[in-house]
Amino acid sequence: MPRVAVISPPFQSHAQPLSVLAGALARAGADVTFACAPPFARLAEEAGVGFAPLTVSRNANTGVARSTRQGAREAERLEEFLGSTREGAVAALLTQCRHRGEDMLADPEEVLAEVRNLQEILAPDWFVVDQLSYPVTLALHCLGLPFATFCPGHPTYLPHGPEALFGVPYAWPGAVRPAARDLAELRRAALGNDLAFTERFAAVARAHAPRAPAPGRAFALASQQAVVFNYPRFPWLPEHRASGTRFLYGGHGVPPEEKGPGGEWEEVLGRLRSAAGRLVLIALGTFLSARDDVLELLIRGILSHCPDVAVVVAAGEGAPGLAEFAGPRVHVARVVPQRWLLSRVDAMVHHGGNNSFTECLASATPALILPFSSDQFSIAHDAERARLATCLDPATLTEAEAGAAVRDLLARVPEGLPRWSETVRRRGPQWTAEHLLDAMESSTPRR
């Protein structure tokens, strides 16, 4: 029985699918420990695996970013980021570029010491690491420990060629078309990050592992054995070419059984269904739920233009401010049981996050995608190209556009949804776990 340590950063949107994969690895025959910050021990328990406390980032998000306890500088960066999303796509991406060093590579030496300590305690045969946990990947490289890479976002988060830059979408949805000069500025900023991260990686490696191979380009450093993409294998995606590396497209991270949230939510859905014929979920993710102005616009647009539709709204810390809309056709909550709801609603409005996108695919739920930042533009492009969803720009969205988009989505199921939903369902965490075990066991020397 191989011993596997799954390391996750302290973010709900990353820890949740990684914990599901950890559970699938255990069911496939591995002895698994989930390593993350202490507030995420509950995910290990739900997955039926061991837990080891490990904090690999100063940032954190236990479910609602604004209400998560963190340092003053981390909270300041969060507010700056949220403000930039009001200015449009490139402004948000440029802000993320400016924050990248503090967000993603704050304490590489400390993380290396923590990973070494975890190795001494658990002695796993190999690790699974979140691709965006750059200091962990660097630590594993320096220590010469075998690991697999889990990519929690769009597959191009792992650069597929020298021209690809982390932080620059590989493609854009039709509704978001930045000006050429803005894209040039974004590419310059992303290239600066690429060079700075690569230089920092090299310095850490020289100091702590002078005999190890040079880590090379930082954003491209990943497992040479296996890379897991929590994403469908669309035929137009750029090819990742690495000799001997197994690239596994797992499709989605939904567990085989979803624990029900209890009778209270059954009552909520019963009340809403009695007031309207259709039900729509609005959820913009654990960070962007703070955009209560967009949530309000969506509520107003749907109520005005879709008279037979009720909505459930995940509003985070903005829930009290949206309480005035609560009524027969509107339920506002701080957090919602999203995966459970997706099998019970008729459509979803989301931000283009990887989890929301793939969960909608797995449940065959039509979606309106409003991309704000990160890889959401690439995901929105793929959803549009595969005819899985409608995509609009949240920076220019009007109530009328939102209402009309939801109305049209409910009138006609997106053309590509049935086909891709069936394709994605054939894969998932258990398929991924079994193929990952095969890839790693065939490449890891026996003790």
XYZ file of C-alpha atoms in Angstrom:
447
model
C 0.000 0.000 0.000
C 1.715 3.238 -1.115
C 1.840 6.111 1.348
C 0.787 9.402 -0.213
C 0.796 12.928 1.212
C -1.575 15.377 -0.490
C -0.516 18.984 0.189
C -3.027 21.786 -0.279
C -2.798 25.558 0.167
C -5.262 27.001 2.719
C -7.941 27.961 0.200
C -11.366 26.336 0.148
C -11.522 26.262 -3.654
C -8.219 24.343 -3.782
C -8.526 22.204 -0.668
C -11.980 20.901 -1.560
C -11.088 19.145 -4.856
C -7.721 18.019 -3.479
C -9.426 16.421 -0.487
C -11.837 14.648 -2.836
C -8.854 13.307 -4.783
C -7.256 12.254 -1.491
C -10.368 10.246 -0.660
C -10.371 8.652 -4.103
C -6.702 7.678 -3.721
C -7.542 6.019 -0.409
C -10.398 4.072 -2.009
C -7.983 3.028 -4.759
C -5.676 1.457 -2.178
C -3.311 4.170 -0.929
C -2.558 5.208 2.643
C -3.293 8.931 2.346
C -2.618 11.936 4.544
C -4.109 15.314 3.659
C -1.771 18.142 4.704
C -3.239 21.626 5.008
C -3.880 24.427 7.496
C -5.747 23.314 10.674
C -9.169 24.780 9.686
C -9.288 22.276 6.820
C -9.019 19.147 8.973
C -12.764 18.661 8.446
C -12.137 17.985 4.734
C -9.759 15.149 5.593
C -12.367 13.681 7.909
C -15.046 13.906 5.202
C -12.690 12.216 2.740
C -11.832 9.435 5.196
C -8.078 10.105 5.211
C -5.476 11.178 7.746
C -4.643 14.796 8.433
C -1.394 16.658 9.068
C -1.338 20.385 9.894
C 0.722 22.321 7.343
C 0.432 25.980 6.372
C 2.185 26.877 3.122
C 0.858 30.390 2.484
C 0.272 33.604 4.399
C -3.011 34.032 2.536
C -6.037 31.953 3.444
C -9.681 31.471 2.502
C -11.758 29.044 4.534
C -14.948 29.630 2.525
C -15.558 33.387 2.400
C -12.373 35.334 1.742
C -13.316 38.562 3.501
C -14.287 36.835 6.744
C -11.184 34.599 6.935
C -8.722 35.712 9.621
C -5.428 36.725 8.027
C -2.700 39.332 8.266
C -3.254 43.033 7.617
C -1.180 43.024 4.432
C -3.060 39.980 3.077
C -6.406 41.664 3.803
C -5.168 44.854 2.133
C -4.214 42.974 -1.032
C -7.611 41.273 -1.094
C -9.421 44.619 -0.998
C -7.144 46.041 -3.692
C -7.860 43.033 -5.888
C -11.614 43.284 -5.391
C -11.485 46.975 -6.259
C -9.576 46.246 -9.461
C -12.253 43.823 -10.679
C -14.598 46.818 -10.932
C -12.285 48.330 -13.548
C -12.352 45.361 -15.908
C -10.369 42.328 -16.992
C -6.884 43.725 -17.553
C -6.976 45.892 -14.409
C -7.775 42.805 -12.316
C -5.074 40.712 -13.994
C -2.476 43.475 -13.570
C -3.303 43.718 -9.870
C -2.843 39.980 -9.532
C 0.528 40.318 -11.286
C 1.629 42.954 -8.770
C 0.573 40.756 -5.863
C 1.996 37.497 -7.185
C 5.283 37.483 -5.298
C 3.653 38.080 -1.917
C 0.718 35.781 -2.665
C 2.574 32.808 -4.108
C 6.221 32.868 -3.048
C 6.399 34.606 0.310
C 8.438 32.149 2.437
C 10.160 29.499 0.261
C 12.845 28.655 2.823
C 10.315 28.237 5.633
C 8.109 26.062 3.438
C 11.103 23.924 2.511
C 11.776 23.312 6.208
C 8.105 22.433 6.802
C 8.040 19.982 3.889
C 11.271 18.346 5.079
C 9.716 17.937 8.524
C 6.544 16.449 7.013
C 8.652 13.975 5.055
C 10.489 12.907 8.209
C 7.228 12.390 10.125
C 5.094 10.691 7.450
C 7.742 9.137 5.161
C 5.343 9.038 2.188
C 6.328 7.229 -0.988
C 5.275 10.288 -2.952
C 3.376 13.551 -2.709
C 0.549 15.267 -4.566
C 0.989 19.032 -4.637
C -1.239 21.863 -5.845
C 0.429 23.368 -8.917
C -0.122 26.900 -7.586
C 1.746 26.072 -4.361
C 5.034 27.124 -5.917
C 7.128 27.047 -2.721
C 5.988 23.457 -2.068
C 6.904 22.357 -5.585
C 10.265 24.079 -5.196
C 10.803 22.365 -1.834
C 10.028 18.927 -3.258
C 12.396 19.609 -6.152
C 15.192 20.686 -3.810
C 14.666 17.686 -1.542
C 14.574 15.276 -4.477
C 11.228 13.812 -3.403
C 8.855 12.169 -5.929
C 5.608 14.020 -6.478
C 2.622 14.442 -8.779
C 1.243 17.852 -9.733
C -2.446 18.699 -9.369
C -3.518 21.680 -11.508
C -6.583 23.268 -9.838
C -7.313 25.718 -12.644
C -7.212 25.941 -16.411
C -4.584 23.617 -17.952
C -2.660 26.621 -19.306
C -1.853 27.604 -15.709
C 1.037 25.266 -16.475
C 2.751 27.048 -19.407
C 2.731 24.869 -22.500
C 5.517 26.719 -24.321
C 8.004 29.585 -24.019
C 5.487 32.075 -25.401
C 2.856 31.209 -22.772
C 2.903 33.451 -19.700
C 1.259 32.688 -16.385
C -1.378 35.363 -15.749
C -2.153 36.024 -19.426
C -5.257 34.164 -20.713
C -4.501 31.917 -23.659
C -7.845 32.917 -25.205
C -10.746 35.264 -24.444
C -14.531 34.858 -24.566
C -16.383 36.922 -27.145
C -17.740 39.410 -24.609
C -14.298 40.360 -23.234
C -11.901 41.837 -25.799
C -9.126 43.934 -24.241
C -7.347 46.559 -26.325
C -3.982 45.609 -27.838
C -2.093 48.175 -25.737
C -3.658 46.783 -22.538
C -2.705 43.249 -23.496
C 0.846 44.382 -24.229
C 1.051 45.932 -20.751
C -0.262 42.727 -19.205
C 2.287 40.617 -21.079
C 5.125 42.879 -19.886
C 3.976 42.541 -16.281
C 3.577 38.768 -16.589
C 7.023 38.418 -18.168
C 8.500 40.390 -15.272
C 6.911 37.952 -12.835
C 8.167 35.006 -14.862
C 11.751 36.250 -14.696
C 11.554 37.262 -11.016
C 10.082 33.923 -9.905
C 12.620 31.984 -11.951
C 15.493 33.964 -10.423
C 14.142 33.412 -6.909
C 13.708 29.684 -7.549
C 17.300 29.444 -8.753
C 18.616 31.323 -5.696
C 16.761 29.064 -3.251
C 17.924 25.949 -5.090
C 21.555 27.125 -5.102
C 21.430 27.803 -1.381
C 19.608 24.653 -0.264
C 20.195 22.047 -2.982
C 23.344 22.963 -4.906
C 23.705 19.418 -6.261
C 20.106 19.171 -7.483
C 19.260 19.941 -11.121
C 18.438 23.613 -11.708
C 14.681 24.184 -11.353
C 14.507 26.133 -14.613
C 11.505 28.268 -15.458
C 9.566 28.652 -12.215
C 6.000 28.625 -13.488
C 6.743 25.538 -15.597
C 8.233 23.501 -12.730
C 6.012 20.467 -12.252
C 6.166 16.718 -11.784
C 8.048 14.779 -14.429
C 5.940 11.725 -13.567
C 2.307 12.862 -13.607
C 0.260 16.047 -13.932
C -3.457 16.003 -13.145
C -5.750 18.571 -14.758
C -9.094 18.939 -13.013
C -10.594 19.777 -16.397
C -12.075 18.263 -19.578
C -9.779 17.340 -22.453
C -11.046 19.805 -25.046
C -9.426 19.097 -28.452
C -8.271 22.698 -28.977
C -6.306 23.006 -25.739
C -2.570 23.613 -26.235
C -0.484 20.459 -25.986
C 1.787 20.043 -22.978
C 4.871 18.290 -24.239
C 7.151 16.770 -21.628
C 8.993 13.534 -22.266
C 7.737 10.735 -20.038
C 5.166 12.834 -18.133
C 1.627 11.456 -17.876
C -0.969 14.204 -18.336
C -4.292 13.127 -16.838
C -7.458 15.099 -17.591
C -9.731 14.117 -14.734
C -12.751 16.114 -15.852
C -14.120 17.161 -12.464
C -13.637 16.911 -8.698
C -17.137 15.972 -7.548
C -17.242 13.129 -4.993
C -19.302 10.012 -5.788
C -21.774 10.893 -3.022
C -22.698 14.347 -1.802
C -23.709 14.672 1.829
C -27.017 16.494 2.167
C -27.008 19.850 3.994
C -30.073 19.033 6.088
C -33.770 19.738 6.242
C -33.386 23.516 6.310
C -32.209 23.623 2.717
C -34.926 21.204 1.626
C -37.424 23.660 3.086
C -35.783 26.580 1.258
C -36.049 24.830 -2.088
C -39.611 23.773 -1.401
C -40.593 27.377 -0.661
C -38.897 28.731 -3.777
C -40.338 26.025 -6.023
C -43.822 26.814 -4.781
C -43.371 30.448 -5.850
C -41.759 29.880 -9.271
C -41.408 27.204 -11.885
C -37.639 27.465 -12.353
C -34.734 27.879 -9.958
C -31.347 29.568 -10.576
C -28.256 29.519 -8.359
C -26.067 32.648 -8.266
C -22.586 32.068 -6.828
C -19.447 34.010 -7.735
C -16.942 32.004 -5.699
C -15.294 32.412 -2.327
C -13.514 35.665 -3.253
C -15.879 37.328 -5.720
C -18.975 36.885 -3.580
C -17.746 40.234 -2.225
C -18.944 41.864 -5.474
C -22.369 42.510 -3.987
C -23.050 45.161 -6.658
C -22.993 42.431 -9.319
C -25.093 40.125 -7.146
C -27.694 42.868 -6.749
C -27.708 43.535 -10.490
C -28.256 39.833 -11.176
C -31.104 39.559 -8.674
C -32.852 42.616 -10.114
C -32.330 41.472 -13.682
C -33.715 37.989 -13.099
C -36.691 39.174 -11.033
C -37.593 41.761 -13.693
C -37.108 39.681 -16.830
C -37.796 36.122 -15.687
C -41.149 36.184 -13.839
C -41.261 32.401 -13.384
C -37.765 32.123 -11.875
C -36.611 32.048 -8.233
C -32.993 32.488 -7.152
C -30.614 31.244 -4.466
C -27.763 33.699 -3.891
C -24.394 32.957 -2.247
C -23.548 36.425 -0.930
C -20.689 35.903 1.534
C -20.232 38.825 3.892
C -22.591 40.864 1.706
C -25.610 38.774 2.710
C -26.981 41.327 5.217
C -26.817 44.071 2.581
C -28.877 41.986 0.155
C -31.429 40.914 2.753
C -33.965 43.392 1.355
C -34.409 41.104 -1.659
C -35.292 38.052 0.431
C -38.817 36.908 -0.291
C -40.904 34.259 -2.042
C -38.571 34.187 -5.066
C -35.225 35.010 -3.457
C -33.120 33.271 -0.823
C -29.899 35.022 0.210
C -27.301 33.059 2.197
C -23.747 33.669 3.312
C -22.647 30.302 1.891
C -24.548 27.641 -0.025
C -24.144 23.850 -0.527
C -23.242 24.381 -4.177
C -22.590 20.820 -5.327
C -25.795 19.607 -3.671
C -27.801 22.443 -5.206
C -26.553 21.873 -8.735
C -28.590 18.698 -9.085
C -31.680 20.636 -7.983
C -31.517 23.928 -9.904
C -32.245 24.663 -13.563
C -29.262 26.945 -14.195
C -26.360 28.673 -12.474
C -24.686 32.075 -12.760
C -20.994 31.849 -11.807
C -17.636 33.535 -12.296
C -15.899 30.936 -14.421
C -13.936 29.341 -11.591
C -12.676 25.846 -12.363
C -14.759 24.170 -9.655
C -18.016 25.864 -10.647
C -17.401 25.207 -14.338
C -16.604 21.506 -13.961
C -19.321 20.948 -11.337
C -21.884 22.417 -13.739
C -20.563 20.084 -16.428
C -20.757 17.041 -14.179
C -24.339 17.883 -13.218
C -25.336 19.016 -16.751
C -26.380 22.429 -15.405
C -26.642 25.293 -17.940
C -24.631 28.338 -16.887
C -24.160 32.051 -17.400
C -20.460 32.811 -16.878
C -19.204 36.237 -15.767
C -15.363 36.095 -15.729
C -13.583 38.620 -13.490
C -9.936 37.521 -13.130
C -7.328 34.731 -13.085
C -8.015 31.840 -15.463
C -11.725 32.636 -15.643
C -11.372 34.213 -19.099
C -9.734 31.061 -20.494
C -12.428 28.880 -18.929
C -15.177 31.175 -20.254
C -13.630 30.922 -23.724
C -13.649 27.117 -23.581
C -17.226 27.039 -22.287
C -18.308 29.313 -25.136
C -16.392 27.381 -27.794
C -17.793 24.045 -26.583
C -21.299 25.594 -26.481
C -21.722 24.823 -22.808
C -22.661 28.234 -21.445
C -23.397 31.882 -22.151
C -20.600 34.357 -21.321
C -20.962 38.069 -20.552
C -18.598 40.752 -19.231
C -19.424 41.627 -15.593
C -17.717 45.021 -16.002
C -20.357 46.190 -18.525
C -23.306 43.984 -17.570
C -26.788 45.502 -17.314
C -29.889 44.179 -15.572
C -31.612 43.712 -18.916
C -28.691 41.721 -20.346
C -28.490 39.514 -17.262
C -32.208 38.817 -17.241
C -32.358 38.106 -20.967
C -29.324 35.779 -20.788
C -30.852 33.723 -17.973
C -34.230 33.631 -19.732
C -32.629 32.362 -22.961
C -30.504 29.845 -21.063
C -33.607 28.343 -19.462
C -35.473 28.268 -22.776
C -32.759 26.331 -24.648
C -30.215 23.950 -23.156
C -26.754 24.854 -24.526
C -26.066 22.679 -27.537
C -22.826 21.109 -26.335
C -23.863 20.441 -22.736
C -25.339 16.927 -23.084
C -22.299 15.599 -24.978
C -19.625 17.121 -22.748
C -21.497 16.308 -19.569
C -21.546 12.646 -20.538
C -17.846 12.768 -21.421
C -16.895 14.369 -18.101
C -18.994 11.955 -16.053
C -17.024 9.019 -17.445
C -13.983 10.374 -15.622
C -13.787 12.180 -12.283
C -11.865 11.620 -9.028
C -11.890 7.815 -9.000
C -10.687 7.544 -12.595
C -8.013 10.131 -11.797
C -6.891 8.372 -8.620
C -6.520 4.976 -10.285
C -4.553 6.372 -13.227
C -2.447 8.553 -10.935
C -1.524 5.579 -8.744
C -0.531 3.642 -11.841
C 1.599 6.524 -13.149
C 3.370 7.154 -9.855
C 3.904 3.525 -8.846
C 5.423 2.737 -12.231
C 7.913 5.605 -11.874
C 8.703 5.573 -8.130
C 11.538 3.244 -7.044
C 10.559 0.640 -4.480
C 11.936 1.172 -0.962
